Each structure stands twice: as C-alpha cells, then as structure tokens.
Tab-separated table of C-alpha atoms in Angstrom:
chain	number	residue	atom	x	y	z
B	30	MET	CA	13.679	1.871	-16.262
B	31	LYS	CA	14.072	5.488	-15.214
B	32	ILE	CA	12.748	6.969	-11.962
B	33	THR	CA	12.784	10.748	-11.519
B	34	ARG	CA	12.047	12.351	-8.168
B	35	LEU	CA	9.533	15.188	-8.424
B	36	GLY	CA	10.137	18.292	-6.352
B	37	THR	CA	12.751	18.987	-3.718
B	38	HIS	CA	10.891	17.651	-0.696
B	39	PRO	CA	8.159	15.132	0.183
B	40	ILE	CA	4.548	15.943	-0.679
B	41	ILE	CA	3.358	14.855	2.794
B	42	LEU	CA	5.323	15.827	5.917
B	43	PRO	CA	4.455	16.142	9.627
B	44	ALA	CA	4.352	19.941	9.206
B	45	LEU	CA	1.279	19.594	6.966
B	46	HIS	CA	-0.983	19.232	10.022
B	47	PRO	CA	-0.447	18.889	13.791
B	48	SER	CA	-2.339	15.589	13.848
B	49	LEU	CA	0.182	13.795	11.646
B	50	GLY	CA	2.870	13.447	14.302
B	51	GLY	CA	5.972	11.393	13.618
B	52	ASN	CA	4.582	8.434	11.673
B	53	ILE	CA	3.391	8.722	8.059
B	54	ASN	CA	3.182	5.800	5.646
B	55	GLY	CA	1.118	3.687	3.273
B	56	PRO	CA	0.138	5.951	0.336
B	57	SER	CA	-2.560	5.194	-2.235
B	58	LEU	CA	-3.480	7.856	-4.812
B	59	ILE	CA	-6.599	8.148	-6.996
B	60	ARG	CA	-8.065	10.666	-9.416
B	61	VAL	CA	-11.505	11.448	-8.005
B	62	PRO	CA	-14.153	10.100	-10.417
B	63	ALA	CA	-16.336	12.589	-12.282
B	64	TRP	CA	-19.448	11.087	-10.680
B	65	VAL	CA	-18.399	12.220	-7.186
B	66	ASP	CA	-20.319	15.382	-6.296
B	67	ALA	CA	-18.385	18.364	-4.918
B	68	PRO	CA	-15.034	16.635	-4.347
B	69	LEU	CA	-12.489	18.300	-2.088
B	70	GLY	CA	-9.965	18.251	-4.938
B	71	ARG	CA	-9.136	16.467	-8.185
B	72	TYR	CA	-6.974	13.900	-6.394
B	73	TYR	CA	-7.333	12.007	-3.134
B	74	LEU	CA	-4.282	10.601	-1.376
B	75	TYR	CA	-5.053	7.984	1.240
B	76	PHE	CA	-2.325	7.113	3.723
B	77	ALA	CA	-1.857	5.951	7.280
B	78	HIS	CA	-0.218	5.940	10.669
B	79	HIS	CA	1.305	2.539	11.415
B	80	HIS	CA	-1.115	2.196	14.352
B	81	GLY	CA	-3.781	4.596	13.099
B	82	ARG	CA	-7.260	5.225	14.462
B	83	HIS	CA	-8.422	6.081	10.951
B	84	ILE	CA	-7.203	6.082	7.362
B	85	ARG	CA	-5.804	9.502	6.571
B	86	LEU	CA	-6.807	11.554	3.543
B	87	ALA	CA	-5.292	14.539	1.748
B	88	TYR	CA	-6.530	16.278	-1.381
B	89	ALA	CA	-4.969	18.333	-4.176
B	90	ASP	CA	-5.527	19.440	-7.750
B	91	ASP	CA	-2.193	18.041	-8.942
B	92	PRO	CA	-0.349	14.853	-7.939
B	93	GLU	CA	2.679	16.962	-7.014
B	94	GLY	CA	0.574	19.113	-4.689
B	95	PRO	CA	0.229	21.260	-2.775
B	96	TRP	CA	-1.695	18.833	-0.585
B	97	THR	CA	-4.207	19.715	2.118
B	98	LEU	CA	-5.078	17.314	4.916
B	99	HIS	CA	-8.731	16.388	5.387
B	100	ALA	CA	-8.386	16.138	9.147
B	101	PRO	CA	-11.342	13.785	9.814
B	102	GLY	CA	-9.759	11.240	7.485
B	103	ALA	CA	-11.712	8.534	5.712
B	104	LEU	CA	-12.389	5.115	7.242
B	105	GLN	CA	-12.544	5.277	11.056
B	106	LEU	CA	-11.392	2.414	13.276
B	107	GLN	CA	-14.832	2.056	14.851
B	108	GLU	CA	-16.331	1.662	11.364
B	109	SER	CA	-13.743	-0.819	10.127
B	110	THR	CA	-14.818	-4.070	11.879
B	111	CYS	CA	-11.177	-4.242	13.042
B	112	LEU	CA	-9.576	-3.836	16.450
B	113	ASP	CA	-6.635	-1.701	17.596
B	114	HIS	CA	-5.721	0.055	14.326
B	115	VAL	CA	-6.316	0.426	10.578
B	116	ALA	CA	-3.571	1.043	8.012
B	117	SER	CA	-2.149	0.267	4.526
B	118	PRO	CA	-4.966	1.546	2.265
B	119	ASP	CA	-5.067	0.311	-1.321
B	120	VAL	CA	-7.790	2.257	-3.126
B	121	HIS	CA	-9.430	1.484	-6.481
B	122	ILE	CA	-12.286	2.905	-8.546
B	123	ASP	CA	-15.027	0.575	-9.768
B	124	GLU	CA	-16.643	2.500	-12.591
B	125	ALA	CA	-19.295	-0.157	-13.232
B	126	SER	CA	-20.810	0.228	-9.769
B	127	ARG	CA	-19.741	3.850	-9.284
B	128	SER	CA	-18.005	2.956	-6.073
B	129	ILE	CA	-14.571	3.372	-4.537
B	130	ARG	CA	-13.002	0.318	-2.924
B	131	MET	CA	-10.472	0.522	-0.140
B	132	TYR	CA	-8.509	-2.526	0.909
B	133	PHE	CA	-6.936	-2.019	4.326
B	134	HIS	CA	-5.634	-4.067	7.225
B	135	GLY	CA	-6.173	-4.149	10.956
B	136	VAL	CA	-6.397	-6.532	13.872
B	137	ALA	CA	-9.160	-8.963	12.906
B	138	PHE	CA	-8.976	-11.286	15.916
B	139	ALA	CA	-8.634	-10.195	19.539
B	140	ASP	CA	-6.569	-13.256	20.487
B	141	ARG	CA	-3.458	-14.230	18.508
B	142	ASP	CA	-4.116	-17.828	19.546
B	143	ALA	CA	-7.725	-17.835	18.333
B	144	THR	CA	-7.591	-16.760	14.679
B	145	ASP	CA	-8.824	-18.398	11.482
B	146	GLY	CA	-5.400	-20.056	11.198
B	147	HIS	CA	-4.533	-18.334	7.916
B	148	GLU	CA	-1.172	-17.121	9.228
B	149	LYS	CA	0.030	-20.710	9.659
B	150	LEU	CA	0.445	-21.003	5.882
B	151	PHE	CA	3.477	-18.737	5.935
B	152	GLY	CA	6.140	-20.427	8.042
B	153	GLU	CA	8.568	-18.009	9.662
B	154	ALA	CA	6.451	-15.037	8.531
B	155	SER	CA	3.421	-16.330	10.446
B	156	TRP	CA	4.266	-14.344	13.584
B	157	TRP	CA	4.237	-11.051	11.696
B	158	ILE	CA	0.944	-11.869	10.008
B	159	GLY	CA	-0.500	-13.004	13.325
B	160	ASN	CA	-4.058	-11.827	14.002
B	161	GLN	CA	-4.017	-9.031	11.402
B	162	ARG	CA	-5.912	-9.350	8.131
B	163	THR	CA	-6.903	-7.339	5.080
B	164	LYS	CA	-10.542	-6.306	4.698
B	165	VAL	CA	-12.378	-4.131	2.174
B	166	ALA	CA	-14.648	-1.098	2.444
B	167	THR	CA	-16.670	0.709	-0.209
B	168	SER	CA	-17.722	4.317	-0.708
B	169	SER	CA	-19.705	6.455	-3.128
B	170	ASP	CA	-17.776	9.658	-2.373
B	171	GLY	CA	-14.292	8.622	-1.219
B	172	LEU	CA	-14.846	10.171	2.208
B	173	HIS	CA	-17.281	7.847	3.956
B	174	PHE	CA	-16.716	4.106	3.740
B	175	SER	CA	-18.707	1.035	4.709
B	176	ALA	CA	-16.490	-1.889	5.720
B	177	ARG	CA	-17.219	-5.557	5.147
B	178	PRO	CA	-16.388	-7.924	8.019
B	179	GLU	CA	-14.868	-10.793	6.020
B	180	PRO	CA	-11.082	-11.241	6.406
B	181	LEU	CA	-9.646	-11.476	2.885
B	182	GLY	CA	-6.032	-12.460	3.516
B	183	ALA	CA	-2.738	-11.263	4.945
B	184	SER	CA	-1.773	-7.602	5.393
B	185	TYR	CA	-0.628	-5.127	2.725
B	186	PHE	CA	-2.892	-6.088	-0.206
B	187	ARG	CA	-2.057	-4.529	-3.549
B	188	VAL	CA	-4.817	-5.401	-5.985
B	189	PHE	CA	-4.801	-5.757	-9.782
B	190	ARG	CA	-7.070	-7.101	-12.517
B	191	TYR	CA	-5.980	-9.705	-15.046
B	192	GLY	CA	-8.360	-11.638	-17.242
B	193	ASP	CA	-11.576	-12.419	-15.398
B	194	TRP	CA	-10.045	-12.288	-11.918
B	195	THR	CA	-9.139	-9.757	-9.279
B	196	TYR	CA	-5.737	-10.609	-7.820
B	197	ALA	CA	-3.868	-9.340	-4.800
B	198	LEU	CA	-0.225	-9.526	-3.778
B	199	ALA	CA	0.368	-9.257	-0.034
B	200	MET	CA	2.990	-9.798	2.650
B	201	PRO	CA	4.996	-12.112	2.579
B	202	GLY	CA	4.803	-12.229	-1.231
B	203	VAL	CA	1.650	-14.343	-1.427
B	204	LEU	CA	-0.888	-14.103	-4.232
B	205	TYR	CA	-4.670	-14.288	-3.892
B	206	ARG	CA	-7.525	-14.137	-6.377
B	207	SER	CA	-11.272	-13.502	-6.288
B	208	ARG	CA	-14.009	-13.318	-8.893
B	209	ASP	CA	-15.535	-10.080	-7.611
B	210	GLY	CA	-12.678	-8.600	-5.575
B	211	LEU	CA	-14.919	-8.271	-2.541
B	212	GLY	CA	-14.648	-11.690	-0.942
B	213	SER	CA	-13.824	-15.397	-1.221
B	214	PHE	CA	-10.173	-14.822	-2.091
B	215	GLU	CA	-8.327	-18.044	-2.966
B	216	VAL	CA	-4.744	-18.477	-1.781
B	217	GLY	CA	-2.162	-18.908	-4.524
B	218	PRO	CA	1.609	-19.254	-4.706
B	219	ILE	CA	4.149	-17.432	-2.565
B	220	CYS	CA	6.374	-15.679	-5.098
B	221	PHE	CA	8.866	-13.996	-2.759
B	222	GLY	CA	10.833	-14.745	0.394
B	223	PRO	CA	9.697	-14.185	4.002
B	224	ALA	CA	11.405	-10.758	4.183
B	225	PHE	CA	8.977	-9.320	1.581
B	226	ARG	CA	7.194	-6.362	3.187
B	227	HIS	CA	5.408	-3.689	1.094
B	228	CYS	CA	4.679	-3.669	-2.627
B	229	ALA	CA	3.070	-1.851	-5.540
B	230	VAL	CA	1.909	-3.530	-8.740
B	231	ILE	CA	0.957	-2.699	-12.304
B	232	VAL	CA	0.126	-4.927	-15.283
B	233	ARG	CA	1.691	-4.328	-18.686
B	234	ASP	CA	0.332	-6.766	-21.288
B	235	ASP	CA	0.963	-10.181	-19.678
B	236	LEU	CA	3.625	-8.980	-17.266
B	237	LEU	CA	3.115	-7.910	-13.663
B	238	HIS	CA	5.620	-5.302	-12.496
B	239	VAL	CA	6.220	-5.518	-8.757
B	240	PHE	CA	7.901	-2.697	-6.830
B	241	HIS	CA	8.637	-3.928	-3.321
B	242	THR	CA	10.799	-3.695	-0.219
B	243	GLU	CA	12.360	-6.285	2.071
B	244	VAL	CA	12.929	-6.205	5.809
B	245	GLY	CA	16.581	-6.451	6.806
B	246	HIS	CA	18.051	-4.700	3.784
B	247	THR	CA	20.816	-2.181	4.447
B	248	PRO	CA	19.224	0.173	3.636
B	249	GLU	CA	15.634	-0.884	2.993
B	250	ARG	CA	14.997	0.299	-0.549
B	251	ILE	CA	12.627	-0.135	-3.450
B	252	LEU	CA	13.196	-3.167	-5.648
B	253	HIS	CA	11.661	-4.228	-8.946
B	254	SER	CA	10.715	-7.708	-10.139
B	255	THR	CA	8.338	-9.047	-12.772
B	256	ILE	CA	5.948	-11.992	-12.945
B	257	ASP	CA	4.862	-13.592	-16.238
B	258	LEU	CA	1.072	-13.907	-15.975
B	259	ARG	CA	0.559	-16.276	-18.917
B	260	PRO	CA	1.030	-19.640	-17.117
B	261	ASP	CA	-1.486	-21.103	-14.689
B	262	TRP	CA	-1.474	-18.750	-11.721
B	263	GLN	CA	-0.334	-21.474	-9.343
B	264	HIS	CA	2.931	-21.527	-11.305
B	265	TRP	CA	3.598	-17.793	-11.280
B	266	CYS	CA	7.045	-16.868	-10.027
B	267	ALA	CA	9.014	-13.640	-9.726
B	268	THR	CA	12.260	-12.720	-11.411
B	269	SER	CA	15.293	-11.719	-9.374
B	270	ALA	CA	14.928	-8.256	-7.880
B	271	ALA	CA	16.877	-5.180	-8.952
B	272	THR	CA	17.229	-2.002	-6.895
B	273	VAL	CA	15.453	0.936	-8.551
B	274	LEU	CA	15.385	3.542	-5.756
B	275	GLN	CA	17.283	3.965	-2.505
B	276	PRO	CA	17.834	6.868	-0.097
B	277	GLU	CA	19.865	9.549	-1.883
B	278	THR	CA	18.578	12.803	-0.375
B	279	ALA	CA	18.574	14.056	3.194
B	280	TRP	CA	14.771	13.886	3.339
B	281	GLU	CA	14.933	10.235	2.308
B	282	GLY	CA	17.345	9.534	5.163
B	283	ALA	CA	20.561	9.353	3.128
B	284	THR	CA	22.596	11.189	5.789
B	285	LEU	CA	21.474	8.878	8.610
B	286	PRO	CA	23.334	5.780	9.847
B	287	LEU	CA	23.329	2.755	7.573
B	288	LYS	CA	21.560	-0.079	9.420
B	289	PRO	CA	19.490	-3.140	8.523
B	290	SER	CA	15.775	-2.371	8.680
B	291	VAL	CA	13.542	-4.135	11.193
B	292	ARG	CA	9.890	-5.122	11.426
B	293	GLY	CA	7.186	-2.813	12.679
B	294	ALA	CA	6.640	0.905	13.069
B	295	VAL	CA	9.416	3.483	13.283
B	296	TYR	CA	8.902	6.846	14.999
B	297	GLU	CA	12.116	8.629	14.091
B	298	PRO	CA	13.811	9.208	10.742
B	299	VAL	CA	15.901	6.284	9.496
B	300	ARG	CA	17.751	5.525	6.282
B	301	GLU	CA	14.980	3.557	4.596
B	302	LEU	CA	12.407	3.767	1.819
B	303	ARG	CA	9.149	1.864	2.361
B	304	ASP	CA	5.568	1.545	1.091
B	305	PRO	CA	5.793	1.904	-2.698
B	306	ALA	CA	2.514	2.785	-4.452
B	307	LEU	CA	1.766	3.357	-8.137
B	308	PHE	CA	-0.652	5.739	-9.833
B	309	GLU	CA	-1.167	5.979	-13.597
B	310	GLU	CA	-2.948	8.732	-15.506
B	311	ASP	CA	-2.835	9.853	-19.144
B	312	GLY	CA	0.224	7.754	-19.908
B	313	ARG	CA	2.132	9.018	-16.876
B	314	LEU	CA	3.163	6.575	-14.161
B	315	PHE	CA	3.895	7.902	-10.677
B	316	LEU	CA	5.627	6.158	-7.791
B	317	LEU	CA	4.772	7.256	-4.266
B	318	TYR	CA	6.796	5.988	-1.324
B	319	SER	CA	7.458	6.545	2.371
B	320	VAL	CA	10.692	8.373	3.130
B	321	ALA	CA	13.198	8.123	5.982
B	322	GLY	CA	11.333	5.093	7.276
B	323	GLU	CA	7.869	6.412	8.026
B	324	SER	CA	8.581	10.156	8.123
B	325	GLY	CA	6.689	11.379	5.053
B	326	ILE	CA	5.554	10.568	1.517
B	327	ALA	CA	7.360	11.518	-1.691
B	328	ILE	CA	6.465	11.188	-5.371
B	329	ALA	CA	8.464	10.320	-8.494
B	330	ARG	CA	7.873	9.644	-12.204
B	331	VAL	CA	8.505	6.168	-13.584
B	332	ASP	CA	9.423	5.332	-17.170
B	333	LEU	CA	9.123	1.561	-17.496
C-alpha cells in the first residue's frame, strides 16, 4: 500500500471561517449527485466539532480544494432527535431513492442510567459508549436533512454494502447489519479491541479494508487491517493491524510532544492522527483524516 499526502497543508483549517474555532474532526466526502439542483459545488465535505451544535459542511469543485465553508452547516442539533451535540457524519448516496443518507451520533438518552442498555454489551468500553448512539438522517439536496429517531447502534458508524445487507463498523470495533440500512440493525461480532476508536472502510471483492485508530497509541496514528467477508458474518475477524500513516509534518503534529492519546475531545494541537475517512471516484481512492488531534482535516491518495 502507498499513501501520498496531497498538498502542503490541510484542506480544512480554523482559518477557513471564524466559526470553526479550535476543534475540527470527523470528515465524510461525497460527489454531489447529478440529480441535486443548483449544488454549491461538485463536492460536499461533511465534518464536525466534537461537541457540535450542527454537522458542518464545506463545498469545492475538486477534492483537494479550495474549500468554502457553508456556514449554516447541514443537520442541526434541534433537528437531530439527539441531545447535547451531533458529530461523526458518515454520508452515502442512495441512487435508487435519490436521497443522501447521513449516519451521525449524539446523546440519545438524557440519563446515562436510563438507556436502552446497548452499551452493556461492550465491557470496559461501555462507559465511553454510554448514552450516545448513532442515528440516520436523509436529504434530497445534501443541505437539509430529516432525522429518524431510532437509535441504530454505538457511535462512529462507517457503513458499507456487501451482498444483500448494509453493514456498519463502529466503536469499539463492533459490526452491525440491516436489510435497508435505515433501521433494525442486528449486532454482530466485535472484531477489534476496546481501544478501537475511529475507522474508515472499503470493500474490495470479498475483503473489507479497515483504516482505524486506537486510543492510547503513542502517537495515535492510522492503522490498516482486513476482514475476509466470505464466512458467516458472525465469524468475521480482523487481521493484525499495520501502521500506514502517522504524524510526519508539522501540521500533523510531528513536532509536538510524543504522548499516549486519550479519550474525548482535544482543543489544542497534539501529535495524533484521527478520524480516517475514504472517498473513491473514477478509480482514485482518497483518505481524509483529522490532523494534530482535532485541529484540521487533510487529504491523501491511497494505492491499495
């Protein structure tokens, strides 16, 4: 595998707009479908603040930019059926229904002691899952979304299709599947350890490529594993992880102190890469990721 950084700086930085502040994370990139009338640009980049009041949105005519912030954002907290915040968008195009789906997470239950109990499946990771859940919203234009109230699973869904099912991989490395991708997700195996945080996924033939990060790494960096999808899904398991990208430039945090990463938001630059996301178009595969902790978003090319 070869990963090539594109450009000499991140594509999204706090200087892009005063509203961005010191916390930028969670990218998800799409090519705007041809059936969307009067799009802002050819590409929409959804991203987040760790404790955001809405899902952020930028637009451009090239994946490498320049990017312009759409200040109102996309999904608003008050529209999300969640409490406190919304974050971690994972956006997909459903051509059959001419709709755009956004998976996102937020606080789904006001009381950590009065949830649906889903977090109790995950042992030591249960505290970090807590009362937060993934939900889904749909849109016809990519700007205005209608959220569904059903909790789908744990935070940080990354969704993929295989066979007749829609699958999701989420923190802490747990798999889910659903027939329609909109609800009734079944819980499957846990393929990674409790430190598993963010991931990105893509299917090649019968192999799922998983780019992911783990809390506590020194530094937190992007890893790569694969999962053979041919067996019964309850028997899926991941290969050992290999490092594919770590902080090497100043804007990725390479000049900052080397420390183990910790859970939660970070509001100052640190020596960490987080939030991998994948985007494929015309045979080109792009990797987006959060730099210096949660200080911006960069883009790279991937040759698998």
